[in-house]
Coordinates of C-alpha atoms in Angstrom, one line a residue:
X14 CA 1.1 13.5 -41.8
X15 CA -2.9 12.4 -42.3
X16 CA -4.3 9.1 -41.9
X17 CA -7.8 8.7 -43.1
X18 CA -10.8 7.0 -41.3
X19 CA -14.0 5.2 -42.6
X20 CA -16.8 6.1 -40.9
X21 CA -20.3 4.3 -41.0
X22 CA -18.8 2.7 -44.1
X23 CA -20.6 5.9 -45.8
X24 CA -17.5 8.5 -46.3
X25 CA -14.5 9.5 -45.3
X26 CA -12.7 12.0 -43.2
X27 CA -9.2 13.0 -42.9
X28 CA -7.5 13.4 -39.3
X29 CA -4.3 14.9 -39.3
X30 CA -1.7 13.1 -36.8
X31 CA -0.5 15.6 -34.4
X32 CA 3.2 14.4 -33.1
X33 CA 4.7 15.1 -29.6
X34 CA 7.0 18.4 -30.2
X35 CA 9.6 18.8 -27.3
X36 CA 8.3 21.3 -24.6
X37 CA 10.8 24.5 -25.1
X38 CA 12.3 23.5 -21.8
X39 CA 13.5 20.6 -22.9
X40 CA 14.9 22.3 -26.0
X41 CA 16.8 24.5 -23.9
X42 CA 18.2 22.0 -21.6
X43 CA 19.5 19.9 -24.9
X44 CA 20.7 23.0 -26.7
X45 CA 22.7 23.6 -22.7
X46 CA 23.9 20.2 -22.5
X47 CA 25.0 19.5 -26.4
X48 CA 27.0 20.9 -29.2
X49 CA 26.8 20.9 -33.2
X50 CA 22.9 19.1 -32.3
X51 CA 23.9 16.0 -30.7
X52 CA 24.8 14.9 -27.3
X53 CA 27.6 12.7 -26.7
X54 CA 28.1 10.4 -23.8
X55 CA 30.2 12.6 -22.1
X56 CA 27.8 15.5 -22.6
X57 CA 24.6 12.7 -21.5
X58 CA 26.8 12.2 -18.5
X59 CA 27.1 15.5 -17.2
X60 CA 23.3 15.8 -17.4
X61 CA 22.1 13.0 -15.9
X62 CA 24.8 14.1 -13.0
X63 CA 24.0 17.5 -12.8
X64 CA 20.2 17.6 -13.5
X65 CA 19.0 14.4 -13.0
X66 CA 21.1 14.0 -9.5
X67 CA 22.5 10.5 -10.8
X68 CA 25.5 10.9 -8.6
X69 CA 25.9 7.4 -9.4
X70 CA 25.7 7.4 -13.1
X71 CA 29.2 6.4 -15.6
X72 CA 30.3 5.8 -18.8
X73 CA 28.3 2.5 -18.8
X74 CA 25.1 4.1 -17.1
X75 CA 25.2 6.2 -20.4
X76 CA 25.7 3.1 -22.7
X77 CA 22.9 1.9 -21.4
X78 CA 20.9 4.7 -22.8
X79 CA 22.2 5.3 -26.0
X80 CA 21.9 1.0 -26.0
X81 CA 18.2 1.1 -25.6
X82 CA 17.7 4.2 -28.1
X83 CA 19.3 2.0 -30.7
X84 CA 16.2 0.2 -31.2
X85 CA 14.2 3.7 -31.8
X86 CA 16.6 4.7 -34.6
X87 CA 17.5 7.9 -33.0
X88 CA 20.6 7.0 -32.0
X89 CA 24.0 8.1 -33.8
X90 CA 27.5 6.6 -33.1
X91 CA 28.4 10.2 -32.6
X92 CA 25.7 10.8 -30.3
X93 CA 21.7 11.7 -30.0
X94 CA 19.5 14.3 -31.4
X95 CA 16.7 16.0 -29.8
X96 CA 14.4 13.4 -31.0
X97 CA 16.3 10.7 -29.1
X98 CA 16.8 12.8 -26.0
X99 CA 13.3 13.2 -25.8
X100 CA 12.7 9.9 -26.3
X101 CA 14.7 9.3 -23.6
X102 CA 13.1 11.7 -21.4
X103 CA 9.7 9.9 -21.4
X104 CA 11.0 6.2 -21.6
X105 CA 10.3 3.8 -18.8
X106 CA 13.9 4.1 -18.0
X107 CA 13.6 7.8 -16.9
X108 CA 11.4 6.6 -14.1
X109 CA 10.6 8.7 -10.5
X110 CA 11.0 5.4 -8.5
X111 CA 14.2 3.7 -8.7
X112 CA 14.5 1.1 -11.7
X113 CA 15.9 -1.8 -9.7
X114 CA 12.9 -2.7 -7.5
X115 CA 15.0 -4.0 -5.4
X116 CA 14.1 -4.2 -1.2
X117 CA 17.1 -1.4 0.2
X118 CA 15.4 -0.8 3.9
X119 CA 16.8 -2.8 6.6
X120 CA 14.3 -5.5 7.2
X121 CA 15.9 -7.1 10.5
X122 CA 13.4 -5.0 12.9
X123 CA 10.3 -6.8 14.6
X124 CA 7.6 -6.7 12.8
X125 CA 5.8 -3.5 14.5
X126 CA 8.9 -0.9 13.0
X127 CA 6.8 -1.9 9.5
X128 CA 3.8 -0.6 7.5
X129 CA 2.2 -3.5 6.0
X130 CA 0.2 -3.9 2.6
X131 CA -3.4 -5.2 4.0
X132 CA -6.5 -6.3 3.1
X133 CA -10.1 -6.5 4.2
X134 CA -12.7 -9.3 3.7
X135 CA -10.3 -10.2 0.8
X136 CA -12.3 -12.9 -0.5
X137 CA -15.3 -10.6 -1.5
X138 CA -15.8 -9.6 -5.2
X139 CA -17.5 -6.7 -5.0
X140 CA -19.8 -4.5 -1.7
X141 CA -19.8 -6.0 1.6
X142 CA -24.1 -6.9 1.7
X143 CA -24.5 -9.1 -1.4
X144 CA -21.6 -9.6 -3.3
X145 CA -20.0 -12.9 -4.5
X146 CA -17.2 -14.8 -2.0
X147 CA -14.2 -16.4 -4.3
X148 CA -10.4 -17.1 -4.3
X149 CA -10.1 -14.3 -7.5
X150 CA -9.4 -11.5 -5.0
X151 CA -7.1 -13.0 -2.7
X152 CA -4.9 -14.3 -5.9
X153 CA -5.3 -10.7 -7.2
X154 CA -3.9 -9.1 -3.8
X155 CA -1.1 -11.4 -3.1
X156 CA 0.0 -11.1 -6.9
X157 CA -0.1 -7.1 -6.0
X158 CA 2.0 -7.4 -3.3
X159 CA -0.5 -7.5 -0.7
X160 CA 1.0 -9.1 3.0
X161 CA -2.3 -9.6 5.2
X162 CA -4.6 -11.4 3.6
X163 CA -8.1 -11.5 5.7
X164 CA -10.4 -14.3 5.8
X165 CA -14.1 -14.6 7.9
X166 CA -14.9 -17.8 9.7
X167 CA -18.5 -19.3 10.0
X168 CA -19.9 -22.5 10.8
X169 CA -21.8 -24.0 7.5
X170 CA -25.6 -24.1 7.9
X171 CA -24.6 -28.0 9.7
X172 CA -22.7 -26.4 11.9
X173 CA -20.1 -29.4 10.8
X174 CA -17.2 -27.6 9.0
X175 CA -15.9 -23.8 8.7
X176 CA -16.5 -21.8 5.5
X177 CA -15.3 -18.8 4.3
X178 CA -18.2 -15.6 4.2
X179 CA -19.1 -12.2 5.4
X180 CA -21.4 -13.3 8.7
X181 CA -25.1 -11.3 9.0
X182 CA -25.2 -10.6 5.0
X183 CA -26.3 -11.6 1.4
X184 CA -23.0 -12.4 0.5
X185 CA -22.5 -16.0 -0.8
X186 CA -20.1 -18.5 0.7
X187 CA -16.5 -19.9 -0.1
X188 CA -14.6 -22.9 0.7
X189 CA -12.3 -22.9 3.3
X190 CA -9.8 -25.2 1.6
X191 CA -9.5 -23.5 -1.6
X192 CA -8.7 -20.2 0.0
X193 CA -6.0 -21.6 1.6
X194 CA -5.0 -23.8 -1.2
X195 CA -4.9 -20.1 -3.1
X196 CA -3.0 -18.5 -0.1
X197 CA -0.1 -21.5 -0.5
X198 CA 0.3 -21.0 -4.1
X199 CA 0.4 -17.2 -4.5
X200 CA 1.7 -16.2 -1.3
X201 CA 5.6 -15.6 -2.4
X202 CA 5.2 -14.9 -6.4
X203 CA 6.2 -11.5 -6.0
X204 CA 7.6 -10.8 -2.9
X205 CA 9.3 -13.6 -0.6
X206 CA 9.2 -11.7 2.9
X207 CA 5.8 -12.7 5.5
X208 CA 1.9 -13.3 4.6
X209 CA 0.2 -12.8 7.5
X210 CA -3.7 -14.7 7.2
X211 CA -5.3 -12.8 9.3
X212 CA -8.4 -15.1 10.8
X213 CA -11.5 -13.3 12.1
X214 CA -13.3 -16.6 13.7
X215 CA -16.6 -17.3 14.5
X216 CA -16.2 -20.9 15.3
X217 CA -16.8 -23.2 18.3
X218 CA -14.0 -25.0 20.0
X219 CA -14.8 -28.4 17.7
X220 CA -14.6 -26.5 14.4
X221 CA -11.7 -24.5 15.6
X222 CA -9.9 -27.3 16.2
X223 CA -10.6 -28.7 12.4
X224 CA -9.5 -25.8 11.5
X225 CA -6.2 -26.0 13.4
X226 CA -5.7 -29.2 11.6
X227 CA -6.4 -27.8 7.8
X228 CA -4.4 -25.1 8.1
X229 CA -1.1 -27.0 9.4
X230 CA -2.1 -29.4 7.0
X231 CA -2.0 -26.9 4.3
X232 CA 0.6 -24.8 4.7
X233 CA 3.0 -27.5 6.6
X234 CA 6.6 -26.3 7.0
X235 CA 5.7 -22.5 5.8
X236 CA 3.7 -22.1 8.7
X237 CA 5.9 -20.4 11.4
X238 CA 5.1 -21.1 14.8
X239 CA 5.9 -20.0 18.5
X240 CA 7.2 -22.8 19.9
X241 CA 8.4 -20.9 22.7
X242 CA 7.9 -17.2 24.4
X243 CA 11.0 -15.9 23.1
X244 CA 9.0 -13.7 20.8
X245 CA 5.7 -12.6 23.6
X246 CA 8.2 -9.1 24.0
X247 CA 9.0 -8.8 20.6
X248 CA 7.9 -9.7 17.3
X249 CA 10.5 -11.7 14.9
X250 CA 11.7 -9.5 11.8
X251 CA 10.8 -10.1 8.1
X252 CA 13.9 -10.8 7.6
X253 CA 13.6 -13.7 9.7
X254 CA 10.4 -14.8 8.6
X255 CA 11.2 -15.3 4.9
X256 CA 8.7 -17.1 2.8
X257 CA 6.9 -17.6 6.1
X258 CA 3.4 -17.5 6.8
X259 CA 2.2 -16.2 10.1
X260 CA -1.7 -17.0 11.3
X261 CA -3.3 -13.8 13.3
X262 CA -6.9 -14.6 15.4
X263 CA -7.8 -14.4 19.0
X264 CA -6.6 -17.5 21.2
X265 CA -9.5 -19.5 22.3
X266 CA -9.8 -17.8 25.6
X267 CA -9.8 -14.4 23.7
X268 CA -12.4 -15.4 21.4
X269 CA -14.9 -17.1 24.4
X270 CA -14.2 -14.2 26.0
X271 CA -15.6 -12.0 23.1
X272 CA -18.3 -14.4 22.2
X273 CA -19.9 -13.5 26.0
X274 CA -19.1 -9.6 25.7
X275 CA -21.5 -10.0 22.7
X276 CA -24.5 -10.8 24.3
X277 CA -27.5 -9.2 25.4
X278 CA -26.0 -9.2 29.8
X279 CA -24.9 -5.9 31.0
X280 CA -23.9 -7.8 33.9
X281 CA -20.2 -8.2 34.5
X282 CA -20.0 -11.0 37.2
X283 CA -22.7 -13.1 34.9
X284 CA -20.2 -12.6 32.0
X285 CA -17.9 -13.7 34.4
X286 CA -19.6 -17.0 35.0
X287 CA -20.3 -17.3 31.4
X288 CA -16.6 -17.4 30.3
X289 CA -16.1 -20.2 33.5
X290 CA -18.2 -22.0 32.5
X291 CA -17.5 -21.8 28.5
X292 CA -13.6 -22.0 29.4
X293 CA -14.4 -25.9 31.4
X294 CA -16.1 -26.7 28.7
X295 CA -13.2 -26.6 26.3
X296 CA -11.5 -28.6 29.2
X297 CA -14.4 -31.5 29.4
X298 CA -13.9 -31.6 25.5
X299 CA -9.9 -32.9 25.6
X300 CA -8.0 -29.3 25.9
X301 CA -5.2 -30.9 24.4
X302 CA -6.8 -31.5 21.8
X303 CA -8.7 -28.3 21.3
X304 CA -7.1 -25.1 22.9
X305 CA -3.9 -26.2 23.2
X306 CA -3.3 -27.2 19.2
X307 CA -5.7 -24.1 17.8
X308 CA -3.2 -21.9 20.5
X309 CA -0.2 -22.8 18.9
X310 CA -1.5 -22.0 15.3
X311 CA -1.3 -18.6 16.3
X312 CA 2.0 -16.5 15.9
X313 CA 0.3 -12.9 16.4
X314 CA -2.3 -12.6 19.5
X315 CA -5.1 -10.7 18.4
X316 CA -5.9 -9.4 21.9
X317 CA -9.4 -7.7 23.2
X318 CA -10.0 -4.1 23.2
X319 CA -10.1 -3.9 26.7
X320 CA -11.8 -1.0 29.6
X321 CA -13.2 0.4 26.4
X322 CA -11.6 3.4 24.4
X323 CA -9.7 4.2 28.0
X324 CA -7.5 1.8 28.4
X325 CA -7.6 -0.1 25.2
X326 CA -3.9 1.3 24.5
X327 CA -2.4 0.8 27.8
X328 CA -0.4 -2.8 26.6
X329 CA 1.4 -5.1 28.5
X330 CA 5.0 -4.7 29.1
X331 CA 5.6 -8.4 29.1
X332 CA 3.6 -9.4 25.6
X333 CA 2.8 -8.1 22.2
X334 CA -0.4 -8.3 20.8
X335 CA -2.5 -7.0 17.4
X336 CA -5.3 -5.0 18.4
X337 CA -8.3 -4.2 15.7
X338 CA -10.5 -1.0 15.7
X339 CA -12.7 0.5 13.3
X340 CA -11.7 4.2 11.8
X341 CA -14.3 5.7 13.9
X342 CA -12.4 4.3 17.3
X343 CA -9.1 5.8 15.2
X344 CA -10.6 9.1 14.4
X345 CA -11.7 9.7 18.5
X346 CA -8.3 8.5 19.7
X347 CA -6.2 10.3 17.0
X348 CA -8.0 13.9 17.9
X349 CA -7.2 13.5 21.9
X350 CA -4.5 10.3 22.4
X351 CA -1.9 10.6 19.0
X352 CA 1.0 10.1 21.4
X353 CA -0.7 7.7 22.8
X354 CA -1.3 5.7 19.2
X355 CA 2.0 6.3 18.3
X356 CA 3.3 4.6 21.7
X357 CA 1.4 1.6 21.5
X358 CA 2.2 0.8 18.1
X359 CA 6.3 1.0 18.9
X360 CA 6.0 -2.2 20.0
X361 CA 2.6 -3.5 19.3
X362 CA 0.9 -4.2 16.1
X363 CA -2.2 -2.0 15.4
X364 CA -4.7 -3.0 12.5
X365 CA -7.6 -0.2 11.6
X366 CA -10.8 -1.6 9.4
X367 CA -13.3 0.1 6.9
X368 CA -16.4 0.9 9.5
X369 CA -19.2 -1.1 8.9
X370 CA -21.3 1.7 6.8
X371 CA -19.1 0.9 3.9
X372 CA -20.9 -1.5 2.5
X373 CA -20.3 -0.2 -1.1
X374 CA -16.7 -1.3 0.2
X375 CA -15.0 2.1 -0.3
X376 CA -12.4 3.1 1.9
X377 CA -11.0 5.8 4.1
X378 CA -7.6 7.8 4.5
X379 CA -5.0 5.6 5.4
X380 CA -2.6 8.5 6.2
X381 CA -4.9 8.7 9.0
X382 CA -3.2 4.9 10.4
X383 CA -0.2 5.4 9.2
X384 CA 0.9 8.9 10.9
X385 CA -0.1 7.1 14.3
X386 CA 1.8 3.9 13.5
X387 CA -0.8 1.7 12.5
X388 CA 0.6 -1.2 10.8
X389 CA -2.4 -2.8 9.7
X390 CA -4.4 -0.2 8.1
X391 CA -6.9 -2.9 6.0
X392 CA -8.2 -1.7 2.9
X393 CA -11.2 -3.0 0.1
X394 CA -8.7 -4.0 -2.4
X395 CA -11.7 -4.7 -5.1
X396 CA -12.5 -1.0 -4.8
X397 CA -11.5 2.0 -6.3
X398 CA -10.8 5.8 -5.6
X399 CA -8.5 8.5 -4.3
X400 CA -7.9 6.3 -1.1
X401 CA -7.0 3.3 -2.6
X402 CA -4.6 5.1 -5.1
X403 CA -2.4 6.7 -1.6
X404 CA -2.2 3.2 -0.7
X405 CA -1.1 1.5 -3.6
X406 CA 1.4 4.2 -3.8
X407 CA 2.7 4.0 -0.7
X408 CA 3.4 0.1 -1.2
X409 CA 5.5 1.2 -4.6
X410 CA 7.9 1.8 -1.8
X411 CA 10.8 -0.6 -0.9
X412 CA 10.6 -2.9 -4.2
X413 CA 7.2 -3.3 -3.7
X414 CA 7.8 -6.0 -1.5
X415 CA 4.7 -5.4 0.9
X416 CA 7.0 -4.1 3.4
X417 CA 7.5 -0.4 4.3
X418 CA 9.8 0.5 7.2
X419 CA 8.1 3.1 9.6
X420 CA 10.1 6.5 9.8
X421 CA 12.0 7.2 12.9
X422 CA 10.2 9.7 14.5
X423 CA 7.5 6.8 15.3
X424 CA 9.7 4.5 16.3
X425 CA 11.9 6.4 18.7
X426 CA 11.0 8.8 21.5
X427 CA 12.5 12.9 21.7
X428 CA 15.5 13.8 24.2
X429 CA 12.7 14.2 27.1
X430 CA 10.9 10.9 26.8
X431 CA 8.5 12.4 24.7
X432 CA 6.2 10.8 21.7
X433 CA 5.9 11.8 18.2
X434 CA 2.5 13.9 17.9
X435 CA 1.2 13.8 14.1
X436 CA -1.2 16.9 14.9
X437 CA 1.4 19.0 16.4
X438 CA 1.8 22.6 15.1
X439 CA 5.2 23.0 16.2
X440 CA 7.1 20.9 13.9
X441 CA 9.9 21.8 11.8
X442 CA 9.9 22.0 7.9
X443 CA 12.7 19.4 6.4
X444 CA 12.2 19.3 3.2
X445 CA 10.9 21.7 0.3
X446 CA 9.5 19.2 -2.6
X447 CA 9.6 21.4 -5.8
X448 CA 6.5 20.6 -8.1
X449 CA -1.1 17.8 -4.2
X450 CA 0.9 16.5 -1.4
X451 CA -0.5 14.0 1.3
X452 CA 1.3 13.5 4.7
X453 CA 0.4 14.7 7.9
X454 CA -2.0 17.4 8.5
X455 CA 0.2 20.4 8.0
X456 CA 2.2 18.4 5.1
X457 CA -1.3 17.9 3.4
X458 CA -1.7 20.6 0.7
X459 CA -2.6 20.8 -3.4
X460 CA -2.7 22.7 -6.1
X461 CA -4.3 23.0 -9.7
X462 CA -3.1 24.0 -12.9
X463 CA -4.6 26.3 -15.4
X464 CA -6.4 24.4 -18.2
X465 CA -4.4 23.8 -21.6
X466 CA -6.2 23.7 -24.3
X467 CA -4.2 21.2 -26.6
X468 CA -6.0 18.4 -26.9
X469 CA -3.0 16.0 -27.5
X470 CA 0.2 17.3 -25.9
X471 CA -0.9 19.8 -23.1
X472 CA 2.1 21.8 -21.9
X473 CA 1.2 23.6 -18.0
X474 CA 4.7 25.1 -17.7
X475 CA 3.9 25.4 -14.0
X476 CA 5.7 24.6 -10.5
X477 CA 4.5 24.1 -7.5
X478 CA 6.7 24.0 -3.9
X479 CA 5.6 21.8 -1.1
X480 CA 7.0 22.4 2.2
X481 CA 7.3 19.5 4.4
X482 CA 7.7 18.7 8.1
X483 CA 7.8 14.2 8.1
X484 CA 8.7 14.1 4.3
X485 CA 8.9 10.2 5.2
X486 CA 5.2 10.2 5.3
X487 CA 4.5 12.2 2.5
X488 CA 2.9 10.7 -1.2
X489 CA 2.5 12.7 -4.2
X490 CA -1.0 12.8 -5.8
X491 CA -1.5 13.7 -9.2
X492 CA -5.2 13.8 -10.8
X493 CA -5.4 14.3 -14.9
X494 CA -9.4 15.7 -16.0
X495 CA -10.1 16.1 -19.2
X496 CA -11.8 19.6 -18.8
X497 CA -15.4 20.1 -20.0
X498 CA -17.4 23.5 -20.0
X499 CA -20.5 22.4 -20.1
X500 CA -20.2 19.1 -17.3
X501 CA -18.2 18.0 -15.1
X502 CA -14.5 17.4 -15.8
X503 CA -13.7 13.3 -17.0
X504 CA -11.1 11.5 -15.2
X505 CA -8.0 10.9 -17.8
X506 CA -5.6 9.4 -15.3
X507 CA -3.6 9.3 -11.7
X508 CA -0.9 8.5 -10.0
X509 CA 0.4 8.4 -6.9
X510 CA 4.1 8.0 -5.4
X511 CA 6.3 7.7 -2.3
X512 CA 8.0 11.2 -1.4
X513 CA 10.5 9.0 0.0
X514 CA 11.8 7.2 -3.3
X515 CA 10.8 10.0 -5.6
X516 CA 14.6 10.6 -8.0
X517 CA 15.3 14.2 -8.9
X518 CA 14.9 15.4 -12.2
X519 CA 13.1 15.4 -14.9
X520 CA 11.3 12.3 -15.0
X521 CA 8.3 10.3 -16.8
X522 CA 5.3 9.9 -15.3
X523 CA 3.6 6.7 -15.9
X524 CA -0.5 7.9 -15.3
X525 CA -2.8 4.6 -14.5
X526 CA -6.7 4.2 -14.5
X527 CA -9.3 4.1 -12.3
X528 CA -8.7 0.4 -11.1
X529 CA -5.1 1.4 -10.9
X530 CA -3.5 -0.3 -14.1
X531 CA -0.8 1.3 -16.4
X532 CA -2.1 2.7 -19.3
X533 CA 0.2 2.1 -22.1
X534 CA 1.0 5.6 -23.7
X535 CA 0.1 7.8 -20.6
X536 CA 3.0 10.1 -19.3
X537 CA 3.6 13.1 -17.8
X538 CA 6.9 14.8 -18.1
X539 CA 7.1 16.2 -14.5
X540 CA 10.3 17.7 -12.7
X541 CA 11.0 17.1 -9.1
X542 CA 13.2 19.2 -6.5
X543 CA 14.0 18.5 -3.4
X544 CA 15.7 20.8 -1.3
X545 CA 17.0 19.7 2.6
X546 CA 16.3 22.6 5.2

């Protein structure tokens, strides 16, 4: 077949149309499964049973197929060809992930048993010094399936109402109102379990209070509230806080408190005073009117990091709290206090942010979080790269519902009371995945193929074996370059995908671009194994 081209509107050249031939694997496993070339029903359904591990899979499972490949015209009342069972093979409905999208983990545990989708400064367009504020991003991340939605708190240049911008930086300003407006709108389009608007204040007790008001205002009876202290021990469930949205900032105490341990005094029993005398002055101002209504906004404590790096994990046995630190404080703890990470976050909620050197708003390894039970591990959602491609793969999990159950081993403790350490070397392989790998450090491996030179339809004919100790923290990371002799290799595509959901088989590959977005004809045909030790 040849199509011809005009080019410069001064001649013509002829292209010949290379078409996608079968890989002689698949040719084989057709011939295997088929007779007189076609496969029948039957014949389909012993296949997708016995190498696709549909144990599911019946006579209207195969239907379905041979349904859709109607509209190809490689279907036959007697059966398929090779064509059509290739077709087949790379078609949306071979996916890795399960096709349902439907939510399958048990979402009745409190809140800290869950990873959640989060964001950072998601109101900013582009780097964190002098980029443009707007409601674009957080519409974006909430249509994504984004939970945690964060918004910065400032007085205006009156100091008479609270607007929406990165303090200290070039970055221009948004209102308050229409973020929230955007919040209330989007906040359940594609997923109906919790938004959690995470507020990072800056605001006196008068413009705290104003913004107690707008918010209830606002969101009115999808606000949920702690009316009572029956959830200070324990955090309510997703389940139980359906189409719910849950506020997150430091009680006014907490945020005096912070506002003193910012200043220049090294002196404790002067920062002492100062919180006092800042805490009467909320009382002199009508605390029922102040503290008391901006305190019951708030349905997750963001507590204070505490006695420093030594203590900051200790907890209290009697209330649960969200604690922020940056990666760096993560990094230091993770290399000496894992068990100690892990053990807070059981019952606590911990949220890890980019450090402030990122101002190009790139991001950082969120395995790093995750494999120590951070909850929270907030991420530039305007950016791009490796990093953000792990996350949005993880969140492909569970429907892609913004919800991702933590796995056991951080949840529960061994037969002697002891913790789950991610850097142990003593850990048990579980699973072998057949096909690089991220996951805890001795899960975290990768491989390269040889370079195919067909320019169309490369074929690597190559398998790779992964063995793995917490294959519930695993994600599969897979890089296409275009190679180049001469400089360096082009990014054609990537993808990245939850160990946890990935189906057996040979399955189609949908690769994605920088930004993360399908492309439209990009697959690869890949073949998965897993193998229980």
């Amino acid at each position: 077949m040849k199509e011809s081209f005009k080019v410069c509107f001064c001649c013509v050249r002829s292209f010949k149309v290379k078409t996608s031939e079968p890989p002689q694997e698949i040719k084989k496993l057709f011939d295997d499964y088929s007779g007189d070339g076609r496969m029948s029903a039957d014949e389909m359904l012993r296949f997708v049973i016995e190498v696709q591990g549909e144990k599911h899979a019946d006579t209207n499972y195969v239907k379905d197929i041979f349904h859709r490949l109607k509209h190809h015209g490689v279907f036959h009342p007697r059966g398929i060809h090779l064509e059509g069972f290739y077709r087949y093979l790379l078609s949306d409905f071979n996916s890795p992930l399960p096709l349902s999208g439907e939510v399958w983990q048990d979402m009745n545990q409190p809140l800290s048993h869950y990873f959640l989708y989060t964001g950072h400064n998601s109101y900013l367009t582009g780097n964190q010094l002098n980029s443009r504020s707007s409601t674009e991003p957080i519409v974006k991340a909430l249509r994504s399936g984004v939970r945690v939605i964060e918004l910065d708190l400032w007085p205006n240049s009156s100091g008479t109402e609270a607007e929406v911008r990165h303090g200290g930086t070039l970055t221009s300003t948004e209102d308050l109102q229409k973020c929230l407006n955007v919040v209330k709108e989007n906040a359940f389009v594609v997923s109906e379990y919790p938004v959690v608007l995470t507020l990072e204040d800056h605001l006196p007790p008068d413009l705290q209070k104003k913004v107690a008001k707008m918010v209830s205002k606002t969101f009115g009876g999808t606000l949920f509230r702690c009316t009572t202290d029956e959830h200070t021990e324990c955090f309510p469930s997703p389940e139980a806080l359906k189409n719910k949205i849950l506020i997150s900032t430091k009680p006014p105490k907490e945020y005096l408190q912070t506002q003193v341990s910012l200043g220049s005094t090294t002196d404790e029993s002067v920062k002492a005073k100062k919180v006092k005398e800042a805490e009467e002055l909320i009382q002199d101002e009508d605390e029922e009117t102040v503290a008391i209504e901006y305190r019951d906004l708030i349905s997750i404590h963001a507590g204070n990091r505490k006695g420093g790096m030594k203590n900051c994990l200790n907890g209290d046995p009697n209330r649960v709290i969200r604690l922020s630190m940056s990666e760096q404080w993560l990094e230091t703890l993770a290399k000496t206090r894992g068990p100690d990470l892990v053990k807070f976050t059981q019952r606590n909620i911990l949220r890890i942010f980019p450090k402030t050197a990122r101002i190009d708003s790139s991001n950082y390894d969120p395995l790093v979080g995750w494999i120590h039970g951070a909850q929270m591990v907030a991420f530039n959602m305007q950016s791009h790269g490796r990093f953000l491609w792990m996350m949005q793969g993880m969140f492909k999990a569970n429907g892609g519902c913004g919800y991702v159950k933590k796995p056991d081993v951080l949840l529960s403790n061994g037969p002697g009371g002891e913790t789950f350490d991610p850097s142990s070397k003593n850990l048990q392989i579980k699973t072998v995945l057949k096909v690089g790998i991220a996951g805890i450090p001795l899960d975290t491996t990768s491989h390269k193929t040889e370079t195919d030179t067909d320019e169309w339809f490369p074929v690597w004919d190559k398998e790779f074996e992964f063995p793995l100790r917490v294959p519930e923290l695993a994600l599969l990371y897979i890089i296409v370059k275009d190679y180049d002799s001469n400089t360096q290799n082009d990014f054609a595509g990537q993808i990245c995908l939850p160990l946890s959901e990935i189906r057996p088989g040979i399955r189609a590959v949908r690769l994605h671009d920088r930004a993360g977005e399908v492309y439209k004809h990009a697959r690869l045909l890949v073949r998965f194994g897993l193998e229980p030790r």
